[in-house]
Short mmCIF file of C-alpha atoms in Angstrom, two decimals:
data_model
loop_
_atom_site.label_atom_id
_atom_site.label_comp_id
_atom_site.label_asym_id
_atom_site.label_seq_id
_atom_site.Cartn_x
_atom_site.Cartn_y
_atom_site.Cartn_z
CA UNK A 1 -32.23 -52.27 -36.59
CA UNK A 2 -35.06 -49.44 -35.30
CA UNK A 3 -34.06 -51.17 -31.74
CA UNK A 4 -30.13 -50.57 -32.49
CA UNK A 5 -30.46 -46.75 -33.41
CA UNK A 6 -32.25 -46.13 -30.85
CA UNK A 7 -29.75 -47.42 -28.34
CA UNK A 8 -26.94 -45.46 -29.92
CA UNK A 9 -28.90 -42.33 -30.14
CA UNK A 10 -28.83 -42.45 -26.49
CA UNK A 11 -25.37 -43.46 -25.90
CA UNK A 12 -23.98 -40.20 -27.86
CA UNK A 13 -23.10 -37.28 -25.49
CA UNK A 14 -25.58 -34.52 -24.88
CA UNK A 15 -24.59 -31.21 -26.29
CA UNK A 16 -24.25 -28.50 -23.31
CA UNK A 17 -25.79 -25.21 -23.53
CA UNK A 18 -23.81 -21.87 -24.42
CA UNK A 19 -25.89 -20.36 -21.09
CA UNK A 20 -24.09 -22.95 -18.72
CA UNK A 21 -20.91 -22.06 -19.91
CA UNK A 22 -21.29 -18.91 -19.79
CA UNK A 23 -22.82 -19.24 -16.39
CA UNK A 24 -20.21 -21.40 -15.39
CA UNK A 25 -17.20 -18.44 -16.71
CA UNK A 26 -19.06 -16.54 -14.30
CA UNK A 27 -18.90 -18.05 -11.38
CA UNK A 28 -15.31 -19.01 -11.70
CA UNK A 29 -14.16 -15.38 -12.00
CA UNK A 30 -15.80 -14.54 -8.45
CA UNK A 31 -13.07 -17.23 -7.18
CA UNK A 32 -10.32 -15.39 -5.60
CA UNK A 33 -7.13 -17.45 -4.69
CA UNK A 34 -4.95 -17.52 -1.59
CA UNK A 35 -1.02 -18.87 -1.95
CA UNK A 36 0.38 -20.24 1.21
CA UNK A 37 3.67 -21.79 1.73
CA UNK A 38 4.54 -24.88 4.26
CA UNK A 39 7.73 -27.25 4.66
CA UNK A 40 8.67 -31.07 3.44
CA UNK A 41 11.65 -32.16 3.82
CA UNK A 42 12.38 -31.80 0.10
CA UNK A 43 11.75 -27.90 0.37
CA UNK A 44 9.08 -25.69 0.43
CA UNK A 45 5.30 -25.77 -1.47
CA UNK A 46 2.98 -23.33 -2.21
CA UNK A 47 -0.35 -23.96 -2.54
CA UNK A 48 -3.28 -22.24 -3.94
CA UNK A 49 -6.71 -21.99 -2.38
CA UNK A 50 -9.89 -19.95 -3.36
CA UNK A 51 -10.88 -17.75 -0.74
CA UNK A 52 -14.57 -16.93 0.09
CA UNK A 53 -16.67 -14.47 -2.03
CA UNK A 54 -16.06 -11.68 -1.80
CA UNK A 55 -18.33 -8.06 -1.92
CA UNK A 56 -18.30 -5.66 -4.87
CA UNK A 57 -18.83 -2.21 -3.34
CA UNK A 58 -19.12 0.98 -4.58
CA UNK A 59 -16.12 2.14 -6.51
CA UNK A 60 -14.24 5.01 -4.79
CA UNK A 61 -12.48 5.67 -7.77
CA UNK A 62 -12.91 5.44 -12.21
CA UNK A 63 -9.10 5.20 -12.47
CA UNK A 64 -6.13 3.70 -11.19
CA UNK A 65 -5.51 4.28 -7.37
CA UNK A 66 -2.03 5.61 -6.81
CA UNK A 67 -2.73 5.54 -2.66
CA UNK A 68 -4.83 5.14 0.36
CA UNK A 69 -4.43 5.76 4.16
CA UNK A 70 -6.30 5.40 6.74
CA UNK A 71 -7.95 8.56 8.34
CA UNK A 72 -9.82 6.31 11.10
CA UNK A 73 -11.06 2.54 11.86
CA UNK A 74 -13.72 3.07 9.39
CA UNK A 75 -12.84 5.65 6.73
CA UNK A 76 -10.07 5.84 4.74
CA UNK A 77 -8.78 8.36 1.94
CA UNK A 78 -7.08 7.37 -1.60
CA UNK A 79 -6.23 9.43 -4.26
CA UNK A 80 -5.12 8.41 -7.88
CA UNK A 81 -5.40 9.46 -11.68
CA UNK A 82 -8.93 10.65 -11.85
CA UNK A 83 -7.52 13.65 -10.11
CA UNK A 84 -9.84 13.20 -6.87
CA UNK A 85 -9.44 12.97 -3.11
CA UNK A 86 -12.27 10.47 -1.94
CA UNK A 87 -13.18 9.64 1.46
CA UNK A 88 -14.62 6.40 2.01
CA UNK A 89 -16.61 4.39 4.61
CA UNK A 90 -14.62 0.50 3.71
CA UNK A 91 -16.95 -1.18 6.53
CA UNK A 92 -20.31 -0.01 4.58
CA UNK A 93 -19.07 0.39 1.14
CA UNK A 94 -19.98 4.11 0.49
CA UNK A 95 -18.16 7.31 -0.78
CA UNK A 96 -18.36 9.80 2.63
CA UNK A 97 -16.92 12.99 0.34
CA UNK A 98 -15.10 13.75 -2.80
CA UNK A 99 -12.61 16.52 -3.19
CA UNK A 100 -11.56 18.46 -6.52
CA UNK A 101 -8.83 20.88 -6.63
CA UNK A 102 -5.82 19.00 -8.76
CA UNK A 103 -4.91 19.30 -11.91
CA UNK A 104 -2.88 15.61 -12.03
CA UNK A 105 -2.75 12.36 -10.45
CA UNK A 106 -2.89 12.43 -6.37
CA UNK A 107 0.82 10.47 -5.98
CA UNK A 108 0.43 10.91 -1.69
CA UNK A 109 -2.11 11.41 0.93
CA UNK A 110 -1.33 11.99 4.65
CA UNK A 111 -3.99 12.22 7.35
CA UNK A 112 -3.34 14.06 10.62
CA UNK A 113 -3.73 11.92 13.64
CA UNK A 114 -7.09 11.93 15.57
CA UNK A 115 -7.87 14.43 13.18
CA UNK A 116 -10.23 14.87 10.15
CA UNK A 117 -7.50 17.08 8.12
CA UNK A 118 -5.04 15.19 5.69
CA UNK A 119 -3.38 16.25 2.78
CA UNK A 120 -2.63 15.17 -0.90
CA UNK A 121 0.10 15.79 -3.17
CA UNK A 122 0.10 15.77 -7.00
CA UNK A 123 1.86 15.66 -10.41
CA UNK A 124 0.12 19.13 -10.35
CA UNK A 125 3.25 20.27 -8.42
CA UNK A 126 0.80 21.29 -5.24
CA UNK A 127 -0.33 19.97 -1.59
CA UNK A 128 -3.26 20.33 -0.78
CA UNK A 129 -5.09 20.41 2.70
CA UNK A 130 -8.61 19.05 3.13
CA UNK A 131 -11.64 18.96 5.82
CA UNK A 132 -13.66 15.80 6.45
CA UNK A 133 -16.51 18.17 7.28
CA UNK A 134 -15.90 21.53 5.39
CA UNK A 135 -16.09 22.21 2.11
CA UNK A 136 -15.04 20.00 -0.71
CA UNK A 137 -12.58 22.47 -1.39
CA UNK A 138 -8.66 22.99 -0.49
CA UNK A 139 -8.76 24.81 2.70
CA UNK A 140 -5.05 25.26 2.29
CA UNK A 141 -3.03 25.29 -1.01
CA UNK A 142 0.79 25.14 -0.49
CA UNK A 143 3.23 25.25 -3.57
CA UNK A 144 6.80 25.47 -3.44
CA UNK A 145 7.88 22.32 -5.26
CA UNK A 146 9.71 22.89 -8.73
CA UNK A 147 8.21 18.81 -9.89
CA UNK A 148 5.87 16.37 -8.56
CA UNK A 149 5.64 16.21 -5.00
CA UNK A 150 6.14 12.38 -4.13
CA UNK A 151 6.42 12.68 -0.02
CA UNK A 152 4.36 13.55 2.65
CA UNK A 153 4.85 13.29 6.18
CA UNK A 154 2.92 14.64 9.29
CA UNK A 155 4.89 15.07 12.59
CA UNK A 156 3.21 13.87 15.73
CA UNK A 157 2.16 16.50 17.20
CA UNK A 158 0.34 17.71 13.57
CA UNK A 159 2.10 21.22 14.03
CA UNK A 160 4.09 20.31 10.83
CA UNK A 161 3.92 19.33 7.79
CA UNK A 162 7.41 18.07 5.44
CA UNK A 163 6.97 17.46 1.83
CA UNK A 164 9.91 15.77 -0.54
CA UNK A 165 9.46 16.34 -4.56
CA UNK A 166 11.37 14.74 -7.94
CA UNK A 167 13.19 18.49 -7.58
CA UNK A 168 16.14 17.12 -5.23
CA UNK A 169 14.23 19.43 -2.24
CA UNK A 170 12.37 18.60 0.95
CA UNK A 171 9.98 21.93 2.43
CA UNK A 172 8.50 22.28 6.21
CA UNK A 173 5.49 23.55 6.39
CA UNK A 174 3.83 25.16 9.67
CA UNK A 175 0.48 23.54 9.82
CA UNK A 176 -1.41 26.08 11.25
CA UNK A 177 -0.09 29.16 8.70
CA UNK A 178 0.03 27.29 5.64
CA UNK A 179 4.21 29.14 5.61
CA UNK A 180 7.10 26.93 4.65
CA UNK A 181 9.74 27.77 7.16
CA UNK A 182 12.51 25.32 5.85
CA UNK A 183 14.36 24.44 2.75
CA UNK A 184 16.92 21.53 1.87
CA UNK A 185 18.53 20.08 -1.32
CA UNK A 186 20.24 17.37 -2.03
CA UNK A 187 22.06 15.98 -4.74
CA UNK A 188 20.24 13.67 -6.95
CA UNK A 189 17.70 13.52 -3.76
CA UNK A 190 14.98 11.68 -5.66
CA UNK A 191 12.38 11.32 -3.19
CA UNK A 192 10.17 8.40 -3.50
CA UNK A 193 8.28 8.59 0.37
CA UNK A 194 8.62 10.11 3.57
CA UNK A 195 8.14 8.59 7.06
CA UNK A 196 7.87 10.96 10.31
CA UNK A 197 8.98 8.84 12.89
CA UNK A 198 6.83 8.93 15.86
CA UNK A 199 7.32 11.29 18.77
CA UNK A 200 10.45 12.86 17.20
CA UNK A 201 12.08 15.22 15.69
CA UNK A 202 12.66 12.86 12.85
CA UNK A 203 11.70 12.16 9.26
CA UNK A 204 12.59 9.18 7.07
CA UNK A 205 12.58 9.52 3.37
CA UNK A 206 13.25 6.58 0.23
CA UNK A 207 14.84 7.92 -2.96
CA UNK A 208 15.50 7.03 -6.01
CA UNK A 209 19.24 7.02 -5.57
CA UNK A 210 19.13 3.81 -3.66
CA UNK A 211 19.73 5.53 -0.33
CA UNK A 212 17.47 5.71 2.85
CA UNK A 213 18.05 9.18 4.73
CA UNK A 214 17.08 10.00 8.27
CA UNK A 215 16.33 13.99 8.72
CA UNK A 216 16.12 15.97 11.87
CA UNK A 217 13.58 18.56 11.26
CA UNK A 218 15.43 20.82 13.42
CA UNK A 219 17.05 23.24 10.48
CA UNK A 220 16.11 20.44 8.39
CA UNK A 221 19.63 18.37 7.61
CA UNK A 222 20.43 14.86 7.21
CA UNK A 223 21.04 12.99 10.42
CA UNK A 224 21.77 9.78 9.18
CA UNK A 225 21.95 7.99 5.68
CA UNK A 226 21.68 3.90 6.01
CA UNK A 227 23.74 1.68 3.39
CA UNK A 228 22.74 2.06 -0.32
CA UNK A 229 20.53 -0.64 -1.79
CA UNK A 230 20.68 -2.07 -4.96
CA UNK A 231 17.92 -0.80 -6.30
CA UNK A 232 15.68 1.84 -6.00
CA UNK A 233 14.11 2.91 -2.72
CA UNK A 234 10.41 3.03 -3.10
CA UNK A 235 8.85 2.89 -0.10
CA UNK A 236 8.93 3.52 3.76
CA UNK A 237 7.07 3.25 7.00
CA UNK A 238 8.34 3.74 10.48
CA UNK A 239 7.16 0.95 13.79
CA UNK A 240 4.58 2.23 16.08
CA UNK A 241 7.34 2.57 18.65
CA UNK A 242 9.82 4.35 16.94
CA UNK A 243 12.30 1.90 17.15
CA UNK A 244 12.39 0.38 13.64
CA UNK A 245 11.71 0.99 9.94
CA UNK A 246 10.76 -0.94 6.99
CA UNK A 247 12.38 0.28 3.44
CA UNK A 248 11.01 -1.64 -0.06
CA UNK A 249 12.89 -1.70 -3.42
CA UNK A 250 12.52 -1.74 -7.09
CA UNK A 251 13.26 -5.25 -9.41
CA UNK A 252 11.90 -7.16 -12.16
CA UNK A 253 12.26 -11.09 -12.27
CA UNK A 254 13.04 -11.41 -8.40
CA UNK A 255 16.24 -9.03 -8.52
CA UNK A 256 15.50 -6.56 -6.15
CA UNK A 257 12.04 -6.68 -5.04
CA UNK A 258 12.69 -6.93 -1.35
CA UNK A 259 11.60 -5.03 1.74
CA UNK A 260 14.47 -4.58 4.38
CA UNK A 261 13.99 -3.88 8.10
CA UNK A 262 16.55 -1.57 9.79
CA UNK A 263 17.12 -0.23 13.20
CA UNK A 264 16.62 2.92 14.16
CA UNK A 265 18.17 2.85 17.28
CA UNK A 266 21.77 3.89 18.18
CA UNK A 267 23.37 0.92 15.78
CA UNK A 268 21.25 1.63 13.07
CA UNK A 269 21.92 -1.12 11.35
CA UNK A 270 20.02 -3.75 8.71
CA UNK A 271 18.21 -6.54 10.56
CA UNK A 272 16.81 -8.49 8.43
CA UNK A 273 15.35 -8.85 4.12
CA UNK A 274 12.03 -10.26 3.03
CA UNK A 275 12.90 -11.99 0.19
CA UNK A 276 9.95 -13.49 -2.94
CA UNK A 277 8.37 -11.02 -4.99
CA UNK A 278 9.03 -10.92 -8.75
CA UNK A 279 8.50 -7.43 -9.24
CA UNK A 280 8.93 -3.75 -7.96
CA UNK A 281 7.59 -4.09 -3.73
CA UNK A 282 5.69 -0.82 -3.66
CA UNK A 283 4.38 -0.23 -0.18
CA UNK A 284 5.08 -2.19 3.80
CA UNK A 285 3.60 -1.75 6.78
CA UNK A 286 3.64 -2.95 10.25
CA UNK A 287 0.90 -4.81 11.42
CA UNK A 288 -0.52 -4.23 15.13
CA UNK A 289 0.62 -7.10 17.08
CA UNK A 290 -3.32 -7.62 17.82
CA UNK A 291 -3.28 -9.89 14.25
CA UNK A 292 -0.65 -12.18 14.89
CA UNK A 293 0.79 -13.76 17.96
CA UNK A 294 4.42 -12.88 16.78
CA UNK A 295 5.47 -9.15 15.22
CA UNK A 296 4.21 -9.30 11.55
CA UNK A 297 4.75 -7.06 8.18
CA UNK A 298 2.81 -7.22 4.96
CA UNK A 299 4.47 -5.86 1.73
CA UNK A 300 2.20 -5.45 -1.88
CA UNK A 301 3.71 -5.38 -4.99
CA UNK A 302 3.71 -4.31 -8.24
CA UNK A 303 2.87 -8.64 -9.28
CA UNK A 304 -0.21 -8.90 -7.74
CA UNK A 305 0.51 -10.28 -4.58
CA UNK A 306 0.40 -9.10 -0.78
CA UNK A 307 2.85 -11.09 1.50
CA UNK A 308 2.51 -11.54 5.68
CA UNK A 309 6.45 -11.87 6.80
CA UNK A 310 7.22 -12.55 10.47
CA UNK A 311 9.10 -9.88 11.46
CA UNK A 312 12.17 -12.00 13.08
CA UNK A 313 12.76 -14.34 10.68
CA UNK A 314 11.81 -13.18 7.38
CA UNK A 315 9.95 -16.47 6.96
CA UNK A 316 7.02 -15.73 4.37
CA UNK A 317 3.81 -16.69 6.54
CA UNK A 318 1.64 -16.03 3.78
CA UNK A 319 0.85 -14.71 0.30
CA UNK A 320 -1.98 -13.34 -1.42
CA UNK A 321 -2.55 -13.45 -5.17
CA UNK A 322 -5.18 -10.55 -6.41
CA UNK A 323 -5.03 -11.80 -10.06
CA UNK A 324 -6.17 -9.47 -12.38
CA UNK A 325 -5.87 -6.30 -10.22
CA UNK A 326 -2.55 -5.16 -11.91
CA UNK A 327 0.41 -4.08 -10.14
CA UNK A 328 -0.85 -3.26 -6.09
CA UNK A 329 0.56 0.87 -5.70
CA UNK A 330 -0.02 1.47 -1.58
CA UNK A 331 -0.85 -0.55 1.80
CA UNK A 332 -2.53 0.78 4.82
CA UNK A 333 -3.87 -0.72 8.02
CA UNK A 334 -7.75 -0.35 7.97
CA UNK A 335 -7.81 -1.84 11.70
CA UNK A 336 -7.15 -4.63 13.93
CA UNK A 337 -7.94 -7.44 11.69
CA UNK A 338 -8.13 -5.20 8.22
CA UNK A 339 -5.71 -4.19 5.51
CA UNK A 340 -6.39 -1.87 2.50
CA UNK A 341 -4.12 -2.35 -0.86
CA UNK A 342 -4.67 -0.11 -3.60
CA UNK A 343 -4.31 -1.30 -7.12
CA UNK A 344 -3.98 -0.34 -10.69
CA UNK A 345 -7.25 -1.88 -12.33
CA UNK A 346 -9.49 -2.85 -9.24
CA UNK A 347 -9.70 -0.29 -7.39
CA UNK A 348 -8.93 -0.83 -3.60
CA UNK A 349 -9.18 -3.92 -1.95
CA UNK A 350 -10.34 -4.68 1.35
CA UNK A 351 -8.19 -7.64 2.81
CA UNK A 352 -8.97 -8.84 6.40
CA UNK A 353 -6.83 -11.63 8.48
CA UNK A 354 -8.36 -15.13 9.55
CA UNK A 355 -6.87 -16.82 12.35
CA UNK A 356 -9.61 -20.00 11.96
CA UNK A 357 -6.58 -21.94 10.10
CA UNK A 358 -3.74 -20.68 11.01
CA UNK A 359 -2.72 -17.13 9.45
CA UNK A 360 -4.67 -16.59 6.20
CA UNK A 361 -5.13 -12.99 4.50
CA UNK A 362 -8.31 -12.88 2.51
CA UNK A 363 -10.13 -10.88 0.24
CA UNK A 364 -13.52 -9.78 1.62
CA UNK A 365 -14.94 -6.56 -0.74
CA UNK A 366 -12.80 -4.27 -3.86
CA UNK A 367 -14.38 -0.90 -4.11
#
């Protein structure tokens, strides 16, 4: 009988520790996963992978990020609802320079090319212009905006400056004087982003009345207006050559939530829809031909995820899920091979492109 209980004593299962579950919880919330979709004849699958680890830098940020740009292959600037300006070094994972001037949220930062000026724009009504390497104050404070400013937009040549607001109005602004020297309204001219498109006279705004408008800076009027959406126009971003532009709308539940390339050519007409969010798609870019062999975009939207589209097609190459992060507010190129997505809860999020197995978009570092 001694024998038997014995035997059964060590037949029952072996209680596991609170620390290795715990440890365990751990190590499965480093796990980031990748989605990526590929053909059967029965339709399409999507699969999801875990990425590598990633790093945990520095935060840039205590708040939600409303935006980031790039000011150069290794620093960016983002601005959001802790009411700073921060310049930060994404390939070593430290704050460069904090600036302090708003009152609000930052909604927009614009840097001027080969430069190290760029500007922000707040719920405080103002733009501000900064210095990389003067002080951490405004050198230049323009106001002239009766609401939040929600567009900025640098021309070319960095001589000017054209802000859009909530108030219906888009301002020019001579760089150099800090002196608006234009004024337009429009009706119910909601302006959600501006666009200068390169080498022109041009600038390309998204508003909230569903409409995409092409300006000529010249006096400041409407040159164009392309074919009302459906939905609200959130977003905009103009090719490297001039010769196209990427628009992104509002939704919920997959209604809406679409980016839409157009031409901005002669014909000026739509060429093509990236179609599979579920929610609002907040930011697009182009991405330099050097990270695909065929002409890519990437949208981010407001359900976690970060899509790769080929351009021609509007086949969905690849999708990234940052779970957790809360709806993704802006997009920028970093470089070559690196994206940077801003988010609501974690921070910004350094995203770089594998080619190893195919086209991948992975997670690398949040700060």
């Amino acid at each position: 009988m001694l024998l038997l209980r014995c035997q059964l004593k060590r037949a029952l299962p072996q209680k596991v520790s609170c620390r290795s579950c715990s440890m365990m919880g751990k190590l499965q919330s480093k796990l980031k996963y990748s989605t990526y979709k590929y053909s059967r004849p029965n339709g399409i699958i999507e699969e999801r992978i875990p990425t590598n680890a990633f790093q945990e830098y520095s935060p840039a940020h205590v708040d939600t990020v409303s935006v980031v740009a790039a000011l150069n292959s290794d620093l960016c600037v983002s601005g959001g609802k802790d009411k700073t300006v921060v310049a930060y070094n994404w390939k070593t994972g430290s704050v460069v320079k904090r600036f302090k001037g708003h009152e609000h949220e930052i909604t927009k930062v614009a840097c001027i090319p080969e430069s190290n000026h760029f500007f922000s724009a707040s719920r405080d009504r103002m733009v501000m212009m900064w210095d990389l390497h003067g002080s951490s104050q405004p050198r230049q404070q323009l106001s002239g905006h009766a609401m939040v400013v929600t567009g900025l937009a640098v021309s070319s040549d960095s001589s000017q400056l054209c802000t859009g607001s909530r108030d219906n109005t888009l301002l020019l602004w001579d760089v150099v004087t800090g002196q608006c020297v234009e004024k337009a309204s429009f009706s119910r001219n909601l302006v959600t982003h501006l666009c200068w498109v390169p080498r022109e006279p041009y600038i390309l705004q998204t508003s909230e009345d569903k409409t995409i408008r092409l300006w000529d800076s010249r006096g400041l009027q409407v040159a164009h207006m392309f074919p009302a959406k459906q939905h609200i126009q959130t977003y905009c971003e103009v090719s490297a050559d001039g010769l196209k532009c990427i628009s992104c709308s509002s939704g919920f539940g997959g209604e809406g939530c679409e980016a839409t390339l157009w031409d901005l050519r002669q014909t000026r007409n739509r060429i093509c829809e990236y179609k599979g969010h579920f929610q609002t798609v907040a930011s697009c870019v182009f991405l330099p031909r050097a990270l695909a062999l065929m002409p890519v975009i990437a949208t981010s939207s407001h359900d976690c995820k970060v899509k790769i589209w080929n351009q021609d097609t509007g086949a969905c190459l690849f999708t990234l899920s940052l779970d957790g992060s809360g709806p993704l507010t802006s997009l920028a190129v970093g470089d070559t091979i690196s994206l940077l997505c801003a988010s609501f809860r974690r921070g910004i999020h350094l995203l770089r492109l594998d080619h190893s197995q195919g086209l991948e978009l992975q997670e690398v570092a949040a700060f």
